[in-house]
């Protein structure tokens, strides 16, 4: 007997979790099956909606004007601008006071760990005090043992980018870190639990020790940017505690993987799934499916240690990610979607999958599924692949999220719509 | 007339660096000029096989004998640049018995230790060999790191007083009548170590004698003084796998052919190669079929290669030469020996000799013969010690083992670092400052990166060839930015940014030939990290876009109540000054 639910979501990244949550609002039984870590562990936790047009114009101060002008086939065009707004409202309600940006349509420019600024629509509250439109002088603090973020270099780079405030950087030793190869979670936990650290003349709390070092370095700046290691479980308390001790605003500068802000968002989403009563099955892949009557999926097969177990539902949402999440895969001659073998349009010659400039218009960056306005995948002739399958997030084609800065916005909007439609279908 | 230097060596490949070391050790004043980084030419784009000579044992026994002698020498003087992996010449059922026998006899005639193994014995050594391989001949092949070898030679030349100028392109030969007396070089930024964005200068360097060791480019140099050097550049492809499928060099035991060698190299295995004549050594097609051919053909020997992941492919050009009138049709038939062309004897123009051809394995011996010739020309008598004196990094390798734990590095990191640095490990890694890993794939720490920067300036590709940073699985995805960070504050922000851009584009170049499956996924991750997280493509500092910052969200102000949470409510500061 197959495990049976009303809606089955495949893939547990931003798109899949949001799809499961919006489907669950309709009241049916919802299950989410996901395999490996999602892209959120690599990503910054920022919710970019649209920072640049497909032609590269930007940074856009207002993403919504540009969304209306997107070409046919772009995921935002498929779902419509109103749905993007609805999805953002859904996200704002979900994240409450842990995210900023809801008060305006405008994009924010966030300083990044390499010293550029990048446009985004929603940002973790720990990043909020660092926005580049706020002309407050800023000190960037890096640590000797965390080579990705070089405070003095980032400060200089931001100056070259033309930010409207003074920047300065320092490199400090992180109190209590002896090993040069400690993981970022080690830094976060020292601050989360305010562990005692040895400062040469006795022991003190990690937060006090850190604040003392930074305090000595401050020269009148009114805010301080750190790499994103300011606590994990108690992130908010850590940041506010540091603000109180320093008497200035404290923020995190988004950085590359492993990314605590992305993981914090992931934790929040999984917590919400639990609250909403979604059944979550992790660590196992969906590997195949059984076709049913008409153009319907009867059930999918989940690989449990080599055994193929059927999971059935009335409606399915495919949110397995793009090339990074492995929802889109390739060999030397084909680009394909591995579970349902849905149609993926791509050049025949693999040397046409990319261009020579590392930051050029790479065709591979937008490979994925073509869908109708209901987000149902279409075959090469434009006919539906299945009646009861929708797709959401990075598995979709028609956009280069890296160039546009639209990754999380698309996953959020399409996840929201796909889940909502699937949920509506089963609730009658 | 007083000249700037006694000998001027053109070209910083294995040939030029070897000659510079040899002559400097013999007490001559030497200057070497190279238009790119050291190893910029063919040397940085070769297969990495330290030839036992087995490959030439049938077709070219003189070369084969030189190879096996030099393998012995390099073990003594360059232990930190080579890995004695051993090699197998593998016979498949369809390969001829007669050739197998010839190969075996040839090896024995050339004093190359050779032992016949059954198919089962060969598979016990290399379990991924195809089930149906028939027999194998075991020989002492190895792997050589061309970057480390060249850098060690150049470094030692400097220790003996030589001047090594990289990023200095020869743009003209200075010739008066029938005498060449120097060159004009254009410094990219400089003279001295390369620093980005420092304006370049032009310099005339005069010399008593000029050695043209520019390999495939020797014809272009010759033409600057109206001399013809008929180099026939021939390209070959190499494809790098993400892991070492084999730990032994695997050769196909049949007469010359494409795609017949797999060399285990550091953390990777390299498949190669092809042999195809090209017009221009700087501009030739890099084609998909060549990569596909590597995998398809070598999978006959090691079937799992078919499913394995490749991380990039690259091409090199052989500087093949044949004396005028030979007229060989097929480039694979052109000899792999080297030629010394003394232009005084050949063209009646004095002051310069051109060197073309040869192999990296025998580059020390080549340098010795060429240096003998030059000393003869200059009437300088000194003996050659290059076969006896270890290169920097290979001195006291025995003491190295003991020093391994000393540097507070995780032990796999320490092992990789000490393999690269050899006897220089202590000097480089002995730091009291925190020494985090900068490149995880290749285990390269800050101290090693800083040592490379001190040698080579702000050029991160030069740091790469010294340390292997950014050459592993992620192809610089995670470390390009970290490497650029290491340049600051010694170099300014603009320089660090330019160095990052250059390394990032360089790493993309070779990876393009590996873009499917796992590596395409990795490439998307890398693209996303650099474009999305870092916004390197939309960076106003790079694009020059004038951003109207005021038009963007500056955060929620105190007066607007709402869920943003920017406002501290627990006695923290009431927000920053500014737009509120
Ligand atoms: C380095 C990096 C930085 C980024 N930075 C930003 C940023 O700053 N701002 C922004 O807005 N966006 C950013 N993005 C983009 C954004 O994170 C992604 O576009 C978005 O998270 C994709 O979400 P997704 O749910 O569609 O896919 P994913 O997060 O990839 O999730 C797919 C999930 O499906 C699972 N899965 C795959 N196949 C199967 C299967 N067969 N069975 C079961 N489960 C399966 C995967 O294991 C994974 O958990 C970044 C992306 C990267 C890579
Ligand atoms: C595909 C391939 C695989 C190979 N595999 C092996 C192998 O496994 N084992 C082995 O032993 N040998 C191998 N070889 C041979 C070996 O790589 C070469 O013999 C050796 O590297 C040649 O070194 P070189 O110094 O003569 O030439 P190069 O390394 O090409 O050096 C010439 C230098 O001159 C510089 N130059 C050019 N023009 C100018 C100018 N105008 N001004 C200043 N500088 C200039 C170039 O930038 C270059 O760095 C291989 C060769 C190829 C092509």
PDB file of C-alpha atoms in Angstrom, chain A residues 147 180-181, chain B residues 407-410 412-418 420-421 425 428-431 433-453 463 467-469 482-483 486:
ATOM      1  CA  UNK A 147      39.699  34.596   5.526  1.00  0.00           C
ATOM      2  CA  UNK A 180      42.686  28.473  12.517  1.00  0.00           C
ATOM      3  CA  UNK A 181      40.254  25.972  11.019  1.00  0.00           C
TER       4      UNK A 181
ATOM      5  CA  UNK B 407      53.221  23.631  12.019  1.00  0.00           C
ATOM      6  CA  UNK B 408      49.929  23.222  13.851  1.00  0.00           C
ATOM      7  CA  UNK B 409      48.129  22.290  10.677  1.00  0.00           C
ATOM      8  CA  UNK B 410      45.524  19.550  10.413  1.00  0.00           C
ATOM      9  CA  UNK B 412      46.154  16.110   5.771  1.00  0.00           C
ATOM     10  CA  UNK B 413      46.755  19.836   5.238  1.00  0.00           C
ATOM     11  CA  UNK B 414      50.255  19.529   6.626  1.00  0.00           C
ATOM     12  CA  UNK B 415      50.940  16.578   4.397  1.00  0.00           C
ATOM     13  CA  UNK B 416      49.852  18.414   1.251  1.00  0.00           C
ATOM     14  CA  UNK B 417      51.737  21.580   2.214  1.00  0.00           C
ATOM     15  CA  UNK B 418      54.963  19.762   2.915  1.00  0.00           C
ATOM     16  CA  UNK B 420      54.557  21.052  -2.213  1.00  0.00           C
ATOM     17  CA  UNK B 421      57.101  22.991  -0.236  1.00  0.00           C
ATOM     18  CA  UNK B 425      58.263  23.911   4.605  1.00  0.00           C
ATOM     19  CA  UNK B 428      57.392  29.062   4.933  1.00  0.00           C
ATOM     20  CA  UNK B 429      55.051  27.592   7.507  1.00  0.00           C
ATOM     21  CA  UNK B 430      56.828  28.716  10.644  1.00  0.00           C
ATOM     22  CA  UNK B 431      54.486  31.534  11.509  1.00  0.00           C
ATOM     23  CA  UNK B 433      50.103  34.253  13.145  1.00  0.00           C
ATOM     24  CA  UNK B 434      46.881  32.326  12.583  1.00  0.00           C
ATOM     25  CA  UNK B 435      47.237  30.227   9.487  1.00  0.00           C
ATOM     26  CA  UNK B 436      43.804  29.334   8.123  1.00  0.00           C
ATOM     27  CA  UNK B 437      43.256  27.269   5.000  1.00  0.00           C
ATOM     28  CA  UNK B 438      42.560  29.501   1.989  1.00  0.00           C
ATOM     29  CA  UNK B 439      41.987  26.821  -0.640  1.00  0.00           C
ATOM     30  CA  UNK B 440      40.194  23.806   0.782  1.00  0.00           C
ATOM     31  CA  UNK B 441      40.308  21.579  -2.278  1.00  0.00           C
ATOM     32  CA  UNK B 442      44.105  21.652  -2.376  1.00  0.00           C
ATOM     33  CA  UNK B 443      44.763  22.372   1.318  1.00  0.00           C
ATOM     34  CA  UNK B 444      46.671  25.603   0.822  1.00  0.00           C
ATOM     35  CA  UNK B 445      47.135  27.778   3.893  1.00  0.00           C
ATOM     36  CA  UNK B 446      47.621  31.507   4.271  1.00  0.00           C
ATOM     37  CA  UNK B 447      51.346  31.157   4.974  1.00  0.00           C
ATOM     38  CA  UNK B 448      51.889  29.334   1.709  1.00  0.00           C
ATOM     39  CA  UNK B 449      49.819  31.888  -0.214  1.00  0.00           C
ATOM     40  CA  UNK B 450      51.728  34.747   1.400  1.00  0.00           C
ATOM     41  CA  UNK B 451      55.027  33.108   0.510  1.00  0.00           C
ATOM     42  CA  UNK B 452      53.891  32.874  -3.117  1.00  0.00           C
ATOM     43  CA  UNK B 453      52.738  36.504  -3.139  1.00  0.00           C
ATOM     44  CA  UNK B 463      50.231  32.284  -6.865  1.00  0.00           C
ATOM     45  CA  UNK B 467      50.595  26.631  -4.561  1.00  0.00           C
ATOM     46  CA  UNK B 468      47.901  24.826  -6.604  1.00  0.00           C
ATOM     47  CA  UNK B 469      45.309  27.081  -4.924  1.00  0.00           C
ATOM     48  CA  UNK B 482      39.878  34.599  -0.415  1.00  0.00           C
ATOM     49  CA  UNK B 483      43.058  34.716  -2.464  1.00  0.00           C
ATOM     50  CA  UNK B 486      45.313  37.937   0.905  1.00  0.00           C
TER      51      UNK B 486
END
